[in-house]
XYZ file of C-alpha atoms in Angstrom:
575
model
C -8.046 -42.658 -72.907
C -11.620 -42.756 -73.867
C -13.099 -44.546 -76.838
C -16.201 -44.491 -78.108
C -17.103 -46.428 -80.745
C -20.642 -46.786 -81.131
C -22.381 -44.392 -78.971
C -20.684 -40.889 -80.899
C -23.334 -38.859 -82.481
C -21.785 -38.328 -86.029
C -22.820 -34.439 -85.818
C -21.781 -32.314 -82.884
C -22.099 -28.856 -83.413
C -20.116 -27.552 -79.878
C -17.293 -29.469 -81.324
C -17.478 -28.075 -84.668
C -17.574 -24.573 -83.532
C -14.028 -25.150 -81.501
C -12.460 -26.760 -84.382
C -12.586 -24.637 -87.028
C -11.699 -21.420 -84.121
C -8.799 -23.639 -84.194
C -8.609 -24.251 -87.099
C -8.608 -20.240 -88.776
C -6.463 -18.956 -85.953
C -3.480 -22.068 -86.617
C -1.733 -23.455 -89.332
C -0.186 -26.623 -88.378
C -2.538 -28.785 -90.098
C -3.996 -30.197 -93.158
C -6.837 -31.006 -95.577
C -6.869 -34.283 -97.670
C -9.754 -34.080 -100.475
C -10.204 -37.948 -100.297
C -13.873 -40.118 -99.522
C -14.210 -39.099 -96.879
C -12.440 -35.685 -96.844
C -10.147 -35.326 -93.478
C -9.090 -32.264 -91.340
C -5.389 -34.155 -90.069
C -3.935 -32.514 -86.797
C -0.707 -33.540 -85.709
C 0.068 -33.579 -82.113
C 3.730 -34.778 -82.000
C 6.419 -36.725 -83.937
C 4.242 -39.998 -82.961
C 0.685 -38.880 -82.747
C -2.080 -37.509 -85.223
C -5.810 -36.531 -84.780
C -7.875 -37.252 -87.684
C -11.630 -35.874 -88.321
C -13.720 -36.650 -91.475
C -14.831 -33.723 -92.859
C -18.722 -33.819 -94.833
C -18.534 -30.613 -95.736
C -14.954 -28.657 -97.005
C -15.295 -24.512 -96.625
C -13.197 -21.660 -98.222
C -14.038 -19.832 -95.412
C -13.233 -22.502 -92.537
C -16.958 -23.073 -91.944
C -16.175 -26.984 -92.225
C -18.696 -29.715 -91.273
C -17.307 -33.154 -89.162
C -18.758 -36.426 -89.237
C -17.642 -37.638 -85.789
C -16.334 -39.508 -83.262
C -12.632 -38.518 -84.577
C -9.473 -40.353 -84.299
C -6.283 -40.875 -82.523
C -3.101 -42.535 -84.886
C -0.362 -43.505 -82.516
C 1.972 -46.002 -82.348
C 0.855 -47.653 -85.542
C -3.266 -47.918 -83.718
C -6.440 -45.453 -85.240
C -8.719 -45.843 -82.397
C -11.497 -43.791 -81.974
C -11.731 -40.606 -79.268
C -14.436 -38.320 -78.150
C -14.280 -34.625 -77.688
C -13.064 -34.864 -74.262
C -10.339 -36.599 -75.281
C -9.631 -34.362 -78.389
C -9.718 -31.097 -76.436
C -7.196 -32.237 -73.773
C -4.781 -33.389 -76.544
C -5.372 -29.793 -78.379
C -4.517 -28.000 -75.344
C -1.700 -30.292 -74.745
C -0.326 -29.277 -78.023
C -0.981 -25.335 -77.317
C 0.396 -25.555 -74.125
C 3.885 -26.887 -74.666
C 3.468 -24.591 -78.258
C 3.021 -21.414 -76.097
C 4.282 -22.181 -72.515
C 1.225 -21.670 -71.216
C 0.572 -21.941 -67.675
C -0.856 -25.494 -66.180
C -3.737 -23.437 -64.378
C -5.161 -21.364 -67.258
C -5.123 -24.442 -69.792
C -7.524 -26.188 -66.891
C -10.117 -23.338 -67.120
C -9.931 -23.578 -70.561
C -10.590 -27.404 -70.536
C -13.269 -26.918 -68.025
C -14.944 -24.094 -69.849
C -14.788 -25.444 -73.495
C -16.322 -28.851 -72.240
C -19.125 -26.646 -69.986
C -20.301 -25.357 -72.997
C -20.458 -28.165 -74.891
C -22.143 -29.645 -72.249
C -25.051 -26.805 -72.167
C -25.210 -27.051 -75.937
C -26.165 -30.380 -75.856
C -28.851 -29.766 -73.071
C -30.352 -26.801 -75.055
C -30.502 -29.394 -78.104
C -32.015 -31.823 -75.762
C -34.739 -29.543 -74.224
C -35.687 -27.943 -77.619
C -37.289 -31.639 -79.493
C -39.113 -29.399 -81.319
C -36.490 -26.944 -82.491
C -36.749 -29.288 -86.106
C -40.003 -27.659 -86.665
C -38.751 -24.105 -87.006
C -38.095 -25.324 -90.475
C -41.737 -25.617 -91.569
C -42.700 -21.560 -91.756
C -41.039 -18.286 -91.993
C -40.287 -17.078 -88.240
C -41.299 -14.026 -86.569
C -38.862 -11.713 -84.890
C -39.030 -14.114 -81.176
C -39.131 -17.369 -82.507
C -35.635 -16.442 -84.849
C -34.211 -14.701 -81.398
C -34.998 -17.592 -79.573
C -34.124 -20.255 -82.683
C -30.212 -19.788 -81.806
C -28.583 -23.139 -80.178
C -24.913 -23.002 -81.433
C -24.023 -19.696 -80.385
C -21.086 -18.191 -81.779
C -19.659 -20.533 -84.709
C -15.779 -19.854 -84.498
C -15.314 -19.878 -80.517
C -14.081 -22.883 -78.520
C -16.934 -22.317 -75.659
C -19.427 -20.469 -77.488
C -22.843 -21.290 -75.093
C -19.592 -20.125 -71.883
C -22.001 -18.441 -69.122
C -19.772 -18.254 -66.015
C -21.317 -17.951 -63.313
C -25.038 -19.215 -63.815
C -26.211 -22.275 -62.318
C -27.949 -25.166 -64.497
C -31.180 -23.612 -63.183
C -30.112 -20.052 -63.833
C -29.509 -20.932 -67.441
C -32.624 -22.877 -68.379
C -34.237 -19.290 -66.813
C -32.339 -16.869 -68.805
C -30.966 -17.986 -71.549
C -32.759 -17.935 -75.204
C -31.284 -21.095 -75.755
C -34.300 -22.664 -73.520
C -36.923 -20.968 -75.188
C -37.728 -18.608 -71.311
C -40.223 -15.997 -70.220
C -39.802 -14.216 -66.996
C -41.343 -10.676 -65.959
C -38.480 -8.033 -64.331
C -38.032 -7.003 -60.716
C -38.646 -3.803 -59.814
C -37.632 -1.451 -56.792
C -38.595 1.999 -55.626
C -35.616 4.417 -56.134
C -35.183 7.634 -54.445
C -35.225 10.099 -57.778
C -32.133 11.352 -56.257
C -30.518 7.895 -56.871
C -31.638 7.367 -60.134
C -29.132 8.708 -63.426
C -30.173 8.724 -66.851
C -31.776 10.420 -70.012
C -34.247 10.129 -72.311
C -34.448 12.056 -75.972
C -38.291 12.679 -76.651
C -39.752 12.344 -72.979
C -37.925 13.435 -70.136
C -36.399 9.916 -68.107
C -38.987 10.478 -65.392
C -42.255 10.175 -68.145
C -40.160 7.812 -69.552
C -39.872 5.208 -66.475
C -43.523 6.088 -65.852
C -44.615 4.941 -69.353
C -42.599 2.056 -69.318
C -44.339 1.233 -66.074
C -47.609 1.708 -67.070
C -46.974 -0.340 -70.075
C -45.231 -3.357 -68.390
C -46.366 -3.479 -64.610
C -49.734 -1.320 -64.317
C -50.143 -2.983 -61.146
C -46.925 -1.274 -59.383
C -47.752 2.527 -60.794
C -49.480 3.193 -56.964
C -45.962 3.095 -55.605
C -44.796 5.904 -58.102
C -44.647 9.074 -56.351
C -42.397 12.499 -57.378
C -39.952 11.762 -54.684
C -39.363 7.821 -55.911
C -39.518 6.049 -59.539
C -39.854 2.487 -60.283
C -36.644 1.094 -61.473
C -36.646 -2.442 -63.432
C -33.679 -4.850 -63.323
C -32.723 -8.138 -65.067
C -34.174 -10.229 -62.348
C -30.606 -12.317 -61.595
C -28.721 -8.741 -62.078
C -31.220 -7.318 -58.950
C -29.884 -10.380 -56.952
C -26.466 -9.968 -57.936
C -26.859 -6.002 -57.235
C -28.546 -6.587 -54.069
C -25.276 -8.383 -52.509
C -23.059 -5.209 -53.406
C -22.272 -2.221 -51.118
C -23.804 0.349 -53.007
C -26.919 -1.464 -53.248
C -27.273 -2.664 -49.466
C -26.187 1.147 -48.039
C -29.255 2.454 -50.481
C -30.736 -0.394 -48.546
C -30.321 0.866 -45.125
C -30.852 4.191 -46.062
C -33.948 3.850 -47.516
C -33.173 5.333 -50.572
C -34.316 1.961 -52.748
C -37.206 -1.108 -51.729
C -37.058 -4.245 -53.414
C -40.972 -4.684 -54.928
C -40.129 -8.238 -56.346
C -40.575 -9.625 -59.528
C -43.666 -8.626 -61.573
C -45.733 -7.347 -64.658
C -45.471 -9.072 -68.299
C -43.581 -11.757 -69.362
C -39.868 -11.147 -71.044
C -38.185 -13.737 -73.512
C -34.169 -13.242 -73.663
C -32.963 -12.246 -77.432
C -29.710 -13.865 -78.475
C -27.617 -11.600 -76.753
C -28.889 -13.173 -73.499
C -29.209 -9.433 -71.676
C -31.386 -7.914 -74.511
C -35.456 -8.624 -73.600
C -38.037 -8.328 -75.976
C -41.493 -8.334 -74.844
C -44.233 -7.814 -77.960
C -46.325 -5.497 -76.161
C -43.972 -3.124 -75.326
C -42.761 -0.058 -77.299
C -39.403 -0.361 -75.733
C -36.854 -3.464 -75.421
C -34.439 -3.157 -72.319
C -30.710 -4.182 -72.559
C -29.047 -4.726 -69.216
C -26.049 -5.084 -67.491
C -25.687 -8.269 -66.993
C -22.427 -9.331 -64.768
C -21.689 -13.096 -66.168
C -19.100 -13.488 -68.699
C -20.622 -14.604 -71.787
C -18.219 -16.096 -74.987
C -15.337 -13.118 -74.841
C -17.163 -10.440 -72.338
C -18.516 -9.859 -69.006
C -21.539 -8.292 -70.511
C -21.782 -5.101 -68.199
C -23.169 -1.344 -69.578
C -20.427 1.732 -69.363
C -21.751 5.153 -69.406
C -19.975 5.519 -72.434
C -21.333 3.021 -74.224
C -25.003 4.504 -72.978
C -24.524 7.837 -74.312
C -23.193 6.251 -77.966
C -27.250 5.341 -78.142
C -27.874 8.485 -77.414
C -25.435 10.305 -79.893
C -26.956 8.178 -83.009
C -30.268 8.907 -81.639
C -30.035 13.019 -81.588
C -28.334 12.527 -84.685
C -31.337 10.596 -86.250
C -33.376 13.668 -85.661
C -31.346 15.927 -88.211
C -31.491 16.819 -91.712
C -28.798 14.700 -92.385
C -30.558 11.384 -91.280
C -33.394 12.138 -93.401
C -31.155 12.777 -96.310
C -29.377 8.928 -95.390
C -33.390 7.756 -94.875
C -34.385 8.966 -98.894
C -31.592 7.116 -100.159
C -32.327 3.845 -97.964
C -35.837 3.486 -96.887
C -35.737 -0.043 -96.073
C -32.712 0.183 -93.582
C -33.519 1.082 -89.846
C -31.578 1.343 -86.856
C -32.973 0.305 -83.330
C -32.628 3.709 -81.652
C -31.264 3.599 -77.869
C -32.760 6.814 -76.971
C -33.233 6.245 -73.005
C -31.081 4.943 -70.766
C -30.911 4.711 -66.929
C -28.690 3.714 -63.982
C -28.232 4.162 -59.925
C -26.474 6.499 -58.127
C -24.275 5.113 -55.124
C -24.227 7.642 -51.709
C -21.306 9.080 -52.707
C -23.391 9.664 -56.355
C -21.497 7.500 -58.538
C -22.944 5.766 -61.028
C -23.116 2.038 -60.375
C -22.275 0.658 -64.485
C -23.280 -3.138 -63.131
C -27.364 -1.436 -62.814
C -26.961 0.566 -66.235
C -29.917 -0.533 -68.737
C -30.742 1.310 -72.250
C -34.650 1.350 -73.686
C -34.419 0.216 -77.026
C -37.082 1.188 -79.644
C -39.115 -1.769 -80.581
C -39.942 -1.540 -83.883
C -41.423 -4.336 -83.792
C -43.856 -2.890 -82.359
C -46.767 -2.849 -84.412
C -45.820 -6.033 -86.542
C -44.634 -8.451 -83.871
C -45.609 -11.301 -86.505
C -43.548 -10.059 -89.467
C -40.691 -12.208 -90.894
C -38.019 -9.728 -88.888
C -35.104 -12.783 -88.477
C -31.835 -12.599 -86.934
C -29.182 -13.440 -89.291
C -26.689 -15.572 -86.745
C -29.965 -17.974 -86.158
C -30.499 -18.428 -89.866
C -27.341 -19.208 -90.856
C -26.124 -21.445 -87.325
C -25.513 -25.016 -88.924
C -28.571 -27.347 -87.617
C -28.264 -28.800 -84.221
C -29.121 -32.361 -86.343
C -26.785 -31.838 -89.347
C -30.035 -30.753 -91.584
C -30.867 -27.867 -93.300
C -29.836 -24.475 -91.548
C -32.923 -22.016 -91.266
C -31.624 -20.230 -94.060
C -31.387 -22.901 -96.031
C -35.232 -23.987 -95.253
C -35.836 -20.147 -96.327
C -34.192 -20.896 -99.718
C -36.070 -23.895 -100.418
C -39.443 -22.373 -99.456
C -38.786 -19.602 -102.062
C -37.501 -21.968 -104.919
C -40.645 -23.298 -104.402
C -42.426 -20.618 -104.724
C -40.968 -19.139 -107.431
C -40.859 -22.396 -109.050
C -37.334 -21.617 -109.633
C -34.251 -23.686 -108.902
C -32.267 -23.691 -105.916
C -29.512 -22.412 -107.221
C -31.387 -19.743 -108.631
C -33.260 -19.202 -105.305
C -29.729 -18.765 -103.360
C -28.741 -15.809 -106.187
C -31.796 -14.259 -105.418
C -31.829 -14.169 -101.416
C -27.721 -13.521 -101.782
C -27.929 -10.585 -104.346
C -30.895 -8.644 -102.615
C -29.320 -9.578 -99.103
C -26.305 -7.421 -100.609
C -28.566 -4.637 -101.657
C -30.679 -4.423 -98.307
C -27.770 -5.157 -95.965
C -24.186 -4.986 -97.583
C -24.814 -1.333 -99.567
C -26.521 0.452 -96.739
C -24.150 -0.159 -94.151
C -20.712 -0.120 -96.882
C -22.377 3.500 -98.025
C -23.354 5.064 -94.517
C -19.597 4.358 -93.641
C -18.230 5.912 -97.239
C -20.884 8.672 -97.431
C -21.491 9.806 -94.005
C -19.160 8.497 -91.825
C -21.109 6.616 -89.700
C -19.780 3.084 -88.521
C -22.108 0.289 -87.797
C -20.140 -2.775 -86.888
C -22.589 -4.818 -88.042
C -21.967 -8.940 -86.982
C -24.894 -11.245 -87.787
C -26.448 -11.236 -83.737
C -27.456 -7.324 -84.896
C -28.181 -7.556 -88.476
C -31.843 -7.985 -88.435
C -32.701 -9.186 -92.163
C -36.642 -7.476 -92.457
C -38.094 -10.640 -95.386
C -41.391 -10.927 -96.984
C -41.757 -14.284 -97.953
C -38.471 -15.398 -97.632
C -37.198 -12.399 -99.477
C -34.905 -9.933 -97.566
C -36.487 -6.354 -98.052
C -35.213 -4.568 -95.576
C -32.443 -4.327 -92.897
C -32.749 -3.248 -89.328
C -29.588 -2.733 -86.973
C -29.426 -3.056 -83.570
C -26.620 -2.041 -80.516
C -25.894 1.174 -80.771
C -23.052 0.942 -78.171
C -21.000 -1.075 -81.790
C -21.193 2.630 -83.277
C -18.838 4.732 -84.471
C -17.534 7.541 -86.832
C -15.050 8.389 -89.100
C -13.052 11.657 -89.481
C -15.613 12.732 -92.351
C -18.657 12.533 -90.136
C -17.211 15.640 -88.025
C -19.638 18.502 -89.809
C -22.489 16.028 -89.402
C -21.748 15.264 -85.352
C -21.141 19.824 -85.059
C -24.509 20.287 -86.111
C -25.761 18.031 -82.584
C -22.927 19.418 -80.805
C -21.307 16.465 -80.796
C -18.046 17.563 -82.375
C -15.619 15.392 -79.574
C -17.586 12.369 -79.705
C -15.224 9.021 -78.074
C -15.987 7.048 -80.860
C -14.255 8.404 -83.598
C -12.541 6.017 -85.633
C -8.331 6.199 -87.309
C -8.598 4.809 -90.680
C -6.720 1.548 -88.780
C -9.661 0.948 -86.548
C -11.920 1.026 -89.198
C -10.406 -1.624 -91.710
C -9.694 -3.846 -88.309
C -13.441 -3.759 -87.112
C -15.711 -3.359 -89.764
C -15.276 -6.003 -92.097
C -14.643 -8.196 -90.329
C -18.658 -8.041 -88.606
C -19.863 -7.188 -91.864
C -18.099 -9.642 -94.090
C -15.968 -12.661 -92.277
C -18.897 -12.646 -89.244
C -21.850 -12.424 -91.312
C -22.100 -12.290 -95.051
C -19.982 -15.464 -95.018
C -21.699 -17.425 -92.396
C -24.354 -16.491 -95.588
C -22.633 -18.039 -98.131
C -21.311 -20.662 -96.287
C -25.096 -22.196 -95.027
C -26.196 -21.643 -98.606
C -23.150 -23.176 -99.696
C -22.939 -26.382 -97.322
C -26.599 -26.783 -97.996
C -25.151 -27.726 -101.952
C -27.092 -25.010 -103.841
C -23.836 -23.884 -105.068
C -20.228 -23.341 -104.380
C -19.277 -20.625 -101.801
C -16.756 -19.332 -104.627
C -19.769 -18.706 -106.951
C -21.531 -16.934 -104.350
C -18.690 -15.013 -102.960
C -18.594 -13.755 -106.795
C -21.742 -12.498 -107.043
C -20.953 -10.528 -102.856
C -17.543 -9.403 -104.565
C -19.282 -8.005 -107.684
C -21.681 -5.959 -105.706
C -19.659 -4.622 -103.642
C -17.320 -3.268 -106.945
C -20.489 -2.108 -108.671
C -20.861 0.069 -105.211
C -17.426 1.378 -105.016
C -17.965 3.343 -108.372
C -20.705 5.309 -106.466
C -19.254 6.275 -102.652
C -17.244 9.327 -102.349
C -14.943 7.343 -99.627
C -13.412 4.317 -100.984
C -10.841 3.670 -98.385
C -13.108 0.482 -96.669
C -14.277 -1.021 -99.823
C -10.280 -0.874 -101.582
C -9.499 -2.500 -98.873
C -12.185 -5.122 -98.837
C -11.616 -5.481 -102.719
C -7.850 -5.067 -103.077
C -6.163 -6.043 -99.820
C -4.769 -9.633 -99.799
C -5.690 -9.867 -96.664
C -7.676 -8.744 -93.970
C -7.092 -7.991 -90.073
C -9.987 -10.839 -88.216
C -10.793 -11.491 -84.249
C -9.687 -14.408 -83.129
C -11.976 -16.132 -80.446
C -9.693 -18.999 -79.896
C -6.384 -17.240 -78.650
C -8.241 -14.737 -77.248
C -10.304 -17.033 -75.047
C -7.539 -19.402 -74.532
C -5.538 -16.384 -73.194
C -8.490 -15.295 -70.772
C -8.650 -11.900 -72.610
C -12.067 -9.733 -71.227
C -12.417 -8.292 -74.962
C -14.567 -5.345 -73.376
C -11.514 -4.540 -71.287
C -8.538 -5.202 -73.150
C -6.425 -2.444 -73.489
C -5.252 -2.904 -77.086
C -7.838 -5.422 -78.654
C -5.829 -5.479 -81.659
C -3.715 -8.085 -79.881
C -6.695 -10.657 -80.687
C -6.806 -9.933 -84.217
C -4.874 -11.346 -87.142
C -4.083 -11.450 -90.879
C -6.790 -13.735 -92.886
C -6.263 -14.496 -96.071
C -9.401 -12.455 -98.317
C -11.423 -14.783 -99.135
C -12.896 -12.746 -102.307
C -9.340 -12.317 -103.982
C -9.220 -15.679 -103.136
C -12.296 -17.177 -104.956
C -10.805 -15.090 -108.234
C -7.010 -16.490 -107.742
């Protein structure tokens, strides 16, 4: 067994992220309140793990001081994470009968991606300085390290090489231009709402590779691909007959520069008035990350529907709350004219367009606990606005919490209640809009995590849209959206703010539970917020089993098999 007893790092945030998956999905361990606190995990009659704990949270967003320990046979030796996660899965194993071959992808997984976590740390020295000054909308994209903080291999990018990661993954800080190829029009599927997709392709050509618009002609467009997706697409049958055929010519890679947002297959480049989301075949935390056609035509749907009367009416009441429109979206055409889902990308409206430098932030890289156990980002944020309102910190954290509630939380709890329109808002697409630190504004992103309720139906007639796929039951609903809204997001808020010792996450909690009561007196549907506010507990994802189990989440045919009952944490704080 492997000890370690000087060279640990006493923070390791790939290890913190699988513990406390572990530690909200199971219930077989426990919590001393001592000096230090300790997490104890026992593995059998004769063996315990023990892990100091610096930080204790009501919401399982706990902070180790490590290397932990091993208590058997009457020895407390200490054992590093490889050691930990083969006992864990041990455990599981004989716990679950599971089989000896899945629990040794797991292993090799969960210690992969603690592996590239610690390289990312290691090749961003200067991530500490991110601290210093509020962040424009790339540098908070490309500011995430942990990755996803309740999943056992959260930075999990099966099948990219070293090489192929340090290339396309935000975690490295990359810029690469696209690759483009010639496509017979007759190969090319798609639409686009205010140009049609052919002006469309064109102006994203002209805007991104000027240099390539003398191979346009009316008989073949210019069609841009992730640059590993064109290599991965190239070694397919579809692709190579278009090949032979004629019908498609590779023109390389070229034209302006692309840096990966946190979802790894989104690109953002400032000078363009569209971002591109890709299929993107590598299986990334729960998901193979590929486009469906149905998924495509959801950004449509919310995009026809943002031209109606009805939007504006939404727009008057929130002015400050956006959504990234998906209104374009393209894909090729096999010989036998099926669409090929693994070349599917969507144009996103960048509306970052004109600002690039504004203080647009991602909420999942604000919140992320530091790669070097210091202040989170929006903790930093906090401080810089105590300062400048020479108010306390404490005071500071009421003031980002309560108007994070009124630019984030009421829009999205009040388009659900009043309109019937489902954002399932988790903190990689809540895009907090501050001005100095402030949140002011809230834009969403990924339309394809859309959907509608039964009272949206007049609203989706008057686009013709009456049979829409993504209607919600009343079940689906209370499953999916609080969970992104609340257990994802507002408390990985509370939590940083909280762990940072402004004040308790109870206290905070309050003042998220308060706001949302204050808004349940003016909706018209109250079945979402009741439940948020009265249910004893709530229906949550859980990353662990599900990843343990090898479940493809975008493919599973009943995902409520990864979800279970979590005790609410905002009856809790008043209990």
């Amino acid at each position: 067994m492997m000890t370690l007893p000087n060279s640990v790092p006493d923070w390791d945030v790939a290890a913190q992220c699988f513990l406390n998956a572990l530690v909200r999905e199971t219930k077989d361990w426990q919590l001393t309140q001592g000096q230090p606190a300790e997490l104890i995990i026992p593995l059998d009659e004769k063996q315990v793990i023990y892990f100091n704990i610096s930080y204790i949270s009501s919401t399982q967003h706990h902070r180790y001081t490590f290397p932990a320990y091993l208590m058997a046979h009457g020895t407390k030796q200490p054992i590093d994470f490889a050691t930990v996660t083969r006992l864990i899965i041990k455990k599981l194993q004989q716990q679950h009968s599971l089989a000896d071959s899945g629990c040794d992808v797991f292993y090799q997984r969960v210690m992969e991606s603690h592996r590239y976590t610690q390289q990312a740390i290691e090749a961003r020295h200067d991530w500490t300085r991110l601290r210093d000054k509020p962040l424009n909308f790339a540098e908070a994209e490309q500011a995430l390290l942990v990755g996803h903080a309740f999943h056992p291999a959260p930075k999990s990018h099966e099948p990219f090489t070293a090489q192929e990661a340090e290339r396309y993954l935000p975690d490295f800080a990359p810029r690469f231009p696209l690759r483009w190829f010639a496509v017979a029009q007759s190969q090319i599927a798609g639409d686009s709402l205010h140009l049609n997709l052919q002006q469309r392709l064109t102006r994203f050509v002209a805007e991104n590779a000027p240099e390539l618009l003398s191979e346009l002609s009316d008989t073949h467009w210019l069609f841009p691909l992730h640059p590993w997706q064109a290599e991965y697409l190239l070694q397919q049958d579809g692709c190579q007959q278009l090949l032979v055929n004629g019908l498609l010519r590779d023109l390389g890679e070229a034209g302006a520069f692309w840096l990966p947002t946190t979802s790894s297959r989104s690109l953002y480049c400032a000078t363009s008035r569209d971002m591109i989301k890709f299929s993107l075949s590598v299986r990334l935390t729960n998901s193979v990350r590929t486009l469906s056609v149905k998924e495509v035509k959801r950004g449509m749907r919310l995009a026809h529907l943002a031209q109606t009367e009805g939007w504006q009416t939404l727009q008057t009441h929130f002015p400050t709350f956006r959504v990234m429109q998906e209104d374009g979206w393209a894909g090729l055409k096999d010989l036998q004219g099926n669409i090929m889902e693994e070349s599917l990308f969507v144009l996103r409206e960048n509306l970052l367009f004109e600002q690039p430098h504004s203080q647009t932030n991602v909420l999942v890289s604000l919140t992320q606990s530091a790669a070097d156990g210091g202040d989170s980002l929006l903790a930093s944020a906090v401080k810089r606005l105590s300062e400048r309102l020479r108010i306390t910190h404490q005071q500071a954290a009421h003031a980002w919490v309560e108007a994070y509630c009124q630019q984030v939380l009421k829009p999205l709890f009040t388009v659900e209640a009043d309109y019937g329109l489902v954002l399932l808002a988790h903190q990689q697409n809540i895009l907090v809009d501050m001005q100095q630190d402030l949140p002011v504004g809230l834009i969403y992103r990924d339309c394809q995590g859309s959907a509608f309720m039964p009272h949206a139906q007049g609203w989706l007639d008057t686009i013709g849209e009456a049979q829409a796929e993504n209607v919600f039951t009343r079940e689906q609903l209370l499953r999916y959206f609080p969970y992104y809204l609340l257990v994802n997001s507002t408390f990985a808020v509370t939590a940083a703010l909280g762990a940072a010792g402004f004040d308790s996450e109870a206290n905070l909690m309050a003042l998220v539970g308060n706001q949302l009561k204050a808004l349940r007196k003016d909706v018209t549907h109250k079945t979402c917020l009741d439940y948020v506010l009265d249910s004893p507990h709530w229906n949550v994802k859980g990353n662990f089993f599900c990843y343990l189990h090898d479940h493809n989440e975008n493919t599973i045919v009943d995902p409520a098999v990864i979800y279970f009952d979590f005790v609410n944490p905002l009856l809790a704080q008043e209990d």
